[in-house]
């Protein structure tokens, strides 16, 4: 359906896309992953000519998109695009948002456009919102409307650019659910996403973009389990962490909680998981002697869904697990964790005690 050959895009002297080659077949779901700034958005924008490529070819059903004879607006109609920010017309009702383009560009009658509009609202689970205004909807609902609006143009492919990145973590799954439904119906889609589990689950193929190239591509199994390239492997297995040094018992608990929450939200962890982690941190700090301070690390391994809280205690401090001054706190911690462990590590300033607590039951709660 789409063939991309030696696609290039430079901005001034900056080569963002260097040599992108790919094919997308009808009915495929392609997830595009990779570090930020590697040209994923630029790639999508070149595909539907929101950006003019500076080199290469894009063939859609055999037709050269970059040929001066090509009717760009017709080709663009075949390719819907859904952005991070929903871009609904705020002064129009939901139904008007859905009818505008089909009436104007596809020359449908208003009645026909509304009939299709209602079908699509049903598809995205928002039938009752036809007469609502965009401002009355949540972010997740707006994004579902944006998807419906895109479908109203009967596209042959939908390009998604991080459709869930601007959403509150609680609303991610409703949008992913709609996209998943479209995949089941055989809709051709290319999705730039940070939702690794979703990408793995829903895609026929994954493009890993890096260095202005599709650095590696393959089935989800190939990319996630047996990546060939070192860069892919590092990206897939990356672990993110948050560090904080707690000076003494007078640390600012609220500021710490806010920072932990921000870190977890950025990593799209469900609210329930976030709350459990905050409880875990609070209990752990409760039983830990803080006079000499400690280092706290929250580590998240995206691929496995492991979230681990680690406390590194100052030299000579007795470990809280050994001491166990508060049986209630200890039992809460044990209840929240699938694993707790304690070890001595050699640090430059001497041996320290490391308490590790791995929160349990995250995988079941993740958004997919
Ligand atoms: P990604 O979506 O993978 O994060 P982008 O495609 O948004 O990456 O951007 C890739 C690079 O291109 C970035 O370095 C960005 O600054 C640059 N870039 C994107 N759009 C423009 C533009 N309109 N003008 C100049 N540079 C741009
Ligand atoms: Mg982007």
PDB file of N, CA and C in Angstrom, residues 92-152:
ATOM      1  N   UNK A  92     -17.385  24.248  17.934  1.00  0.00           N
ATOM      2  CA  UNK A  92     -18.374  23.381  17.284  1.00  0.00           C
ATOM      3  C   UNK A  92     -18.726  22.206  18.191  1.00  0.00           C
ATOM      4  N   UNK A  93     -19.997  21.766  18.093  1.00  0.00           N
ATOM      5  CA  UNK A  93     -20.396  20.592  18.871  1.00  0.00           C
ATOM      6  C   UNK A  93     -19.639  19.378  18.327  1.00  0.00           C
ATOM      7  N   UNK A  94     -19.693  18.285  19.101  1.00  0.00           N
ATOM      8  CA  UNK A  94     -19.021  17.057  18.674  1.00  0.00           C
ATOM      9  C   UNK A  94     -19.537  16.630  17.301  1.00  0.00           C
ATOM     10  N   UNK A  95     -20.871  16.619  17.132  1.00  0.00           N
ATOM     11  CA  UNK A  95     -21.413  16.188  15.840  1.00  0.00           C
ATOM     12  C   UNK A  95     -20.953  17.112  14.717  1.00  0.00           C
ATOM     13  N   UNK A  96     -20.921  18.414  14.972  1.00  0.00           N
ATOM     14  CA  UNK A  96     -20.440  19.341  13.939  1.00  0.00           C
ATOM     15  C   UNK A  96     -18.975  19.087  13.602  1.00  0.00           C
ATOM     16  N   UNK A  97     -18.191  18.770  14.626  1.00  0.00           N
ATOM     17  CA  UNK A  97     -16.794  18.422  14.385  1.00  0.00           C
ATOM     18  C   UNK A  97     -16.691  17.214  13.445  1.00  0.00           C
ATOM     19  N   UNK A  98     -17.606  16.251  13.654  1.00  0.00           N
ATOM     20  CA  UNK A  98     -17.547  15.017  12.857  1.00  0.00           C
ATOM     21  C   UNK A  98     -18.058  15.222  11.437  1.00  0.00           C
ATOM     22  N   UNK A  99     -18.973  16.184  11.258  1.00  0.00           N
ATOM     23  CA  UNK A  99     -19.621  16.356   9.943  1.00  0.00           C
ATOM     24  C   UNK A  99     -18.889  17.333   9.031  1.00  0.00           C
ATOM     25  N   UNK A 100     -18.125  18.214   9.615  1.00  0.00           N
ATOM     26  CA  UNK A 100     -17.527  19.309   8.848  1.00  0.00           C
ATOM     27  C   UNK A 100     -16.781  18.833   7.584  1.00  0.00           C
ATOM     28  N   UNK A 101     -15.789  18.004   7.784  1.00  0.00           N
ATOM     29  CA  UNK A 101     -14.960  17.591   6.642  1.00  0.00           C
ATOM     30  C   UNK A 101     -15.725  16.697   5.650  1.00  0.00           C
ATOM     31  N   UNK A 102     -16.494  15.718   6.134  1.00  0.00           N
ATOM     32  CA  UNK A 102     -17.230  14.881   5.171  1.00  0.00           C
ATOM     33  C   UNK A 102     -18.187  15.695   4.286  1.00  0.00           C
ATOM     34  N   UNK A 103     -18.826  16.735   4.842  1.00  0.00           N
ATOM     35  CA  UNK A 103     -19.738  17.570   4.047  1.00  0.00           C
ATOM     36  C   UNK A 103     -18.934  18.429   3.076  1.00  0.00           C
ATOM     37  N   UNK A 104     -17.877  19.029   3.611  1.00  0.00           N
ATOM     38  CA  UNK A 104     -17.093  19.956   2.784  1.00  0.00           C
ATOM     39  C   UNK A 104     -16.256  19.254   1.722  1.00  0.00           C
ATOM     40  N   UNK A 105     -15.566  18.213   2.156  1.00  0.00           N
ATOM     41  CA  UNK A 105     -14.577  17.612   1.258  1.00  0.00           C
ATOM     42  C   UNK A 105     -15.089  16.374   0.522  1.00  0.00           C
ATOM     43  N   UNK A 106     -15.966  15.593   1.192  1.00  0.00           N
ATOM     44  CA  UNK A 106     -16.480  14.391   0.524  1.00  0.00           C
ATOM     45  C   UNK A 106     -17.840  14.664  -0.107  1.00  0.00           C
ATOM     46  N   UNK A 107     -18.340  15.900   0.073  1.00  0.00           N
ATOM     47  CA  UNK A 107     -19.641  16.320  -0.475  1.00  0.00           C
ATOM     48  C   UNK A 107     -20.783  15.412  -0.045  1.00  0.00           C
ATOM     49  N   UNK A 108     -20.703  14.951   1.206  1.00  0.00           N
ATOM     50  CA  UNK A 108     -21.822  14.177   1.752  1.00  0.00           C
ATOM     51  C   UNK A 108     -22.931  15.133   2.157  1.00  0.00           C
ATOM     52  N   UNK A 109     -24.183  14.634   2.156  1.00  0.00           N
ATOM     53  CA  UNK A 109     -25.268  15.465   2.702  1.00  0.00           C
ATOM     54  C   UNK A 109     -25.104  15.504   4.209  1.00  0.00           C
ATOM     55  N   UNK A 110     -25.649  16.515   4.829  1.00  0.00           N
ATOM     56  CA  UNK A 110     -25.564  16.629   6.285  1.00  0.00           C
ATOM     57  C   UNK A 110     -26.168  15.381   6.949  1.00  0.00           C
ATOM     58  N   UNK A 111     -27.314  14.932   6.438  1.00  0.00           N
ATOM     59  CA  UNK A 111     -27.993  13.766   7.034  1.00  0.00           C
ATOM     60  C   UNK A 111     -27.103  12.532   6.953  1.00  0.00           C
ATOM     61  N   UNK A 112     -26.491  12.366   5.816  1.00  0.00           N
ATOM     62  CA  UNK A 112     -25.610  11.215   5.622  1.00  0.00           C
ATOM     63  C   UNK A 112     -24.410  11.306   6.566  1.00  0.00           C
ATOM     64  N   UNK A 113     -23.835  12.496   6.656  1.00  0.00           N
ATOM     65  CA  UNK A 113     -22.672  12.696   7.523  1.00  0.00           C
ATOM     66  C   UNK A 113     -23.050  12.438   8.980  1.00  0.00           C
ATOM     67  N   UNK A 114     -24.258  12.862   9.360  1.00  0.00           N
ATOM     68  CA  UNK A 114     -24.695  12.640  10.753  1.00  0.00           C
ATOM     69  C   UNK A 114     -24.927  11.164  11.037  1.00  0.00           C
ATOM     70  N   UNK A 115     -25.475  10.469  10.045  1.00  0.00           N
ATOM     71  CA  UNK A 115     -25.718   9.040  10.230  1.00  0.00           C
ATOM     72  C   UNK A 115     -24.385   8.335  10.489  1.00  0.00           C
ATOM     73  N   UNK A 116     -23.420   8.625   9.651  1.00  0.00           N
ATOM     74  CA  UNK A 116     -22.087   8.035   9.817  1.00  0.00           C
ATOM     75  C   UNK A 116     -21.469   8.516  11.141  1.00  0.00           C
ATOM     76  N   UNK A 117     -21.693   9.785  11.457  1.00  0.00           N
ATOM     77  CA  UNK A 117     -21.190  10.350  12.712  1.00  0.00           C
ATOM     78  C   UNK A 117     -21.686   9.565  13.917  1.00  0.00           C
ATOM     79  N   UNK A 118     -22.975   9.232  13.904  1.00  0.00           N
ATOM     80  CA  UNK A 118     -23.543   8.477  15.031  1.00  0.00           C
ATOM     81  C   UNK A 118     -22.916   7.086  15.124  1.00  0.00           C
ATOM     82  N   UNK A 119     -22.737   6.460  13.967  1.00  0.00           N
ATOM     83  CA  UNK A 119     -22.077   5.134  13.958  1.00  0.00           C
ATOM     84  C   UNK A 119     -20.694   5.212  14.597  1.00  0.00           C
ATOM     85  N   UNK A 120     -19.989   6.266  14.220  1.00  0.00           N
ATOM     86  CA  UNK A 120     -18.610   6.395  14.713  1.00  0.00           C
ATOM     87  C   UNK A 120     -18.583   6.717  16.198  1.00  0.00           C
ATOM     88  N   UNK A 121     -19.556   7.525  16.639  1.00  0.00           N
ATOM     89  CA  UNK A 121     -19.620   7.817  18.076  1.00  0.00           C
ATOM     90  C   UNK A 121     -19.847   6.538  18.857  1.00  0.00           C
ATOM     91  N   UNK A 122     -20.690   5.674  18.282  1.00  0.00           N
ATOM     92  CA  UNK A 122     -20.938   4.392  18.923  1.00  0.00           C
ATOM     93  C   UNK A 122     -19.647   3.564  18.978  1.00  0.00           C
ATOM     94  N   UNK A 123     -18.936   3.589  17.878  1.00  0.00           N
ATOM     95  CA  UNK A 123     -17.689   2.831  17.781  1.00  0.00           C
ATOM     96  C   UNK A 123     -16.686   3.258  18.858  1.00  0.00           C
ATOM     97  N   UNK A 124     -16.631   4.555  19.141  1.00  0.00           N
ATOM     98  CA  UNK A 124     -15.662   5.019  20.136  1.00  0.00           C
ATOM     99  C   UNK A 124     -16.306   5.167  21.521  1.00  0.00           C
ATOM    100  N   UNK A 125     -17.549   4.690  21.641  1.00  0.00           N
ATOM    101  CA  UNK A 125     -18.211   4.644  22.943  1.00  0.00           C
ATOM    102  C   UNK A 125     -18.722   5.976  23.459  1.00  0.00           C
ATOM    103  N   UNK A 126     -19.025   6.907  22.543  1.00  0.00           N
ATOM    104  CA  UNK A 126     -19.442   8.233  23.004  1.00  0.00           C
ATOM    105  C   UNK A 126     -20.746   8.708  22.346  1.00  0.00           C
ATOM    106  N   UNK A 127     -21.654   7.782  22.099  1.00  0.00           N
ATOM    107  CA  UNK A 127     -22.923   8.125  21.429  1.00  0.00           C
ATOM    108  C   UNK A 127     -23.654   9.271  22.107  1.00  0.00           C
ATOM    109  N   UNK A 128     -23.563   9.301  23.413  1.00  0.00           N
ATOM    110  CA  UNK A 128     -24.374  10.296  24.131  1.00  0.00           C
ATOM    111  C   UNK A 128     -23.766  11.700  24.084  1.00  0.00           C
ATOM    112  N   UNK A 129     -22.608  11.830  23.471  1.00  0.00           N
ATOM    113  CA  UNK A 129     -21.942  13.126  23.471  1.00  0.00           C
ATOM    114  C   UNK A 129     -22.135  13.918  22.171  1.00  0.00           C
ATOM    115  N   UNK A 130     -23.009  13.450  21.302  1.00  0.00           N
ATOM    116  CA  UNK A 130     -23.151  14.099  19.983  1.00  0.00           C
ATOM    117  C   UNK A 130     -23.352  15.606  20.092  1.00  0.00           C
ATOM    118  N   UNK A 131     -24.141  16.032  21.048  1.00  0.00           N
ATOM    119  CA  UNK A 131     -24.457  17.458  21.137  1.00  0.00           C
ATOM    120  C   UNK A 131     -23.580  18.218  22.129  1.00  0.00           C
ATOM    121  N   UNK A 132     -22.648  17.496  22.760  1.00  0.00           N
ATOM    122  CA  UNK A 132     -21.778  18.168  23.734  1.00  0.00           C
ATOM    123  C   UNK A 132     -20.771  19.052  23.011  1.00  0.00           C
ATOM    124  N   UNK A 133     -20.174  19.961  23.750  1.00  0.00           N
ATOM    125  CA  UNK A 133     -19.084  20.776  23.212  1.00  0.00           C
ATOM    126  C   UNK A 133     -17.755  20.140  23.660  1.00  0.00           C
ATOM    127  N   UNK A 134     -16.700  20.308  22.887  1.00  0.00           N
ATOM    128  CA  UNK A 134     -15.410  19.697  23.248  1.00  0.00           C
ATOM    129  C   UNK A 134     -14.980  20.007  24.680  1.00  0.00           C
ATOM    130  N   UNK A 135     -15.250  21.238  25.145  1.00  0.00           N
ATOM    131  CA  UNK A 135     -14.802  21.611  26.489  1.00  0.00           C
ATOM    132  C   UNK A 135     -15.479  20.790  27.589  1.00  0.00           C
ATOM    133  N   UNK A 136     -16.565  20.110  27.233  1.00  0.00           N
ATOM    134  CA  UNK A 136     -17.261  19.308  28.244  1.00  0.00           C
ATOM    135  C   UNK A 136     -16.697  17.893  28.342  1.00  0.00           C
ATOM    136  N   UNK A 137     -15.732  17.589  27.506  1.00  0.00           N
ATOM    137  CA  UNK A 137     -15.190  16.231  27.494  1.00  0.00           C
ATOM    138  C   UNK A 137     -13.828  16.155  28.181  1.00  0.00           C
ATOM    139  N   UNK A 138     -13.531  14.967  28.685  1.00  0.00           N
ATOM    140  CA  UNK A 138     -12.193  14.737  29.254  1.00  0.00           C
ATOM    141  C   UNK A 138     -11.193  14.576  28.111  1.00  0.00           C
ATOM    142  N   UNK A 139      -9.918  14.581  28.442  1.00  0.00           N
ATOM    143  CA  UNK A 139      -8.874  14.410  27.429  1.00  0.00           C
ATOM    144  C   UNK A 139      -9.020  13.098  26.659  1.00  0.00           C
ATOM    145  N   UNK A 140      -9.312  12.041  27.396  1.00  0.00           N
ATOM    146  CA  UNK A 140      -9.460  10.734  26.751  1.00  0.00           C
ATOM    147  C   UNK A 140     -10.646  10.721  25.790  1.00  0.00           C
ATOM    148  N   UNK A 141     -11.739  11.377  26.224  1.00  0.00           N
ATOM    149  CA  UNK A 141     -12.924  11.444  25.356  1.00  0.00           C
ATOM    150  C   UNK A 141     -12.636  12.289  24.116  1.00  0.00           C
ATOM    151  N   UNK A 142     -11.922  13.403  24.307  1.00  0.00           N
ATOM    152  CA  UNK A 142     -11.586  14.249  23.160  1.00  0.00           C
ATOM    153  C   UNK A 142     -10.758  13.467  22.144  1.00  0.00           C
ATOM    154  N   UNK A 143      -9.822  12.695  22.654  1.00  0.00           N
ATOM    155  CA  UNK A 143      -8.981  11.952  21.729  1.00  0.00           C
ATOM    156  C   UNK A 143      -9.793  10.881  21.005  1.00  0.00           C
ATOM    157  N   UNK A 144     -10.776  10.301  21.684  1.00  0.00           N
ATOM    158  CA  UNK A 144     -11.622   9.314  20.998  1.00  0.00           C
ATOM    159  C   UNK A 144     -12.451  10.001  19.917  1.00  0.00           C
ATOM    160  N   UNK A 145     -12.890  11.235  20.187  1.00  0.00           N
ATOM    161  CA  UNK A 145     -13.621  11.996  19.162  1.00  0.00           C
ATOM    162  C   UNK A 145     -12.686  12.318  17.983  1.00  0.00           C
ATOM    163  N   UNK A 146     -11.447  12.674  18.317  1.00  0.00           N
ATOM    164  CA  UNK A 146     -10.492  12.977  17.241  1.00  0.00           C
ATOM    165  C   UNK A 146     -10.308  11.759  16.334  1.00  0.00           C
ATOM    166  N   UNK A 147     -10.321  10.574  16.929  1.00  0.00           N
ATOM    167  CA  UNK A 147     -10.200   9.347  16.137  1.00  0.00           C
ATOM    168  C   UNK A 147     -11.460   9.154  15.277  1.00  0.00           C
ATOM    169  N   UNK A 148     -12.623   9.399  15.886  1.00  0.00           N
ATOM    170  CA  UNK A 148     -13.887   9.278  15.134  1.00  0.00           C
ATOM    171  C   UNK A 148     -13.905  10.263  13.966  1.00  0.00           C
ATOM    172  N   UNK A 149     -13.415  11.466  14.223  1.00  0.00           N
ATOM    173  CA  UNK A 149     -13.419  12.496  13.178  1.00  0.00           C
ATOM    174  C   UNK A 149     -12.520  12.074  12.011  1.00  0.00           C
ATOM    175  N   UNK A 150     -11.441  11.454  12.372  1.00  0.00           N
ATOM    176  CA  UNK A 150     -10.525  10.947  11.366  1.00  0.00           C
ATOM    177  C   UNK A 150     -11.210   9.842  10.549  1.00  0.00           C
ATOM    178  N   UNK A 151     -11.911   8.938  11.234  1.00  0.00           N
ATOM    179  CA  UNK A 151     -12.590   7.828  10.552  1.00  0.00           C
ATOM    180  C   UNK A 151     -13.725   8.314   9.649  1.00  0.00           C
ATOM    181  N   UNK A 152     -14.279   9.473   9.988  1.00  0.00           N
ATOM    182  CA  UNK A 152     -15.401  10.014   9.207  1.00  0.00           C
ATOM    183  C   UNK A 152     -14.988  10.297   7.766  1.00  0.00           C
TER     184      UNK A 152
END
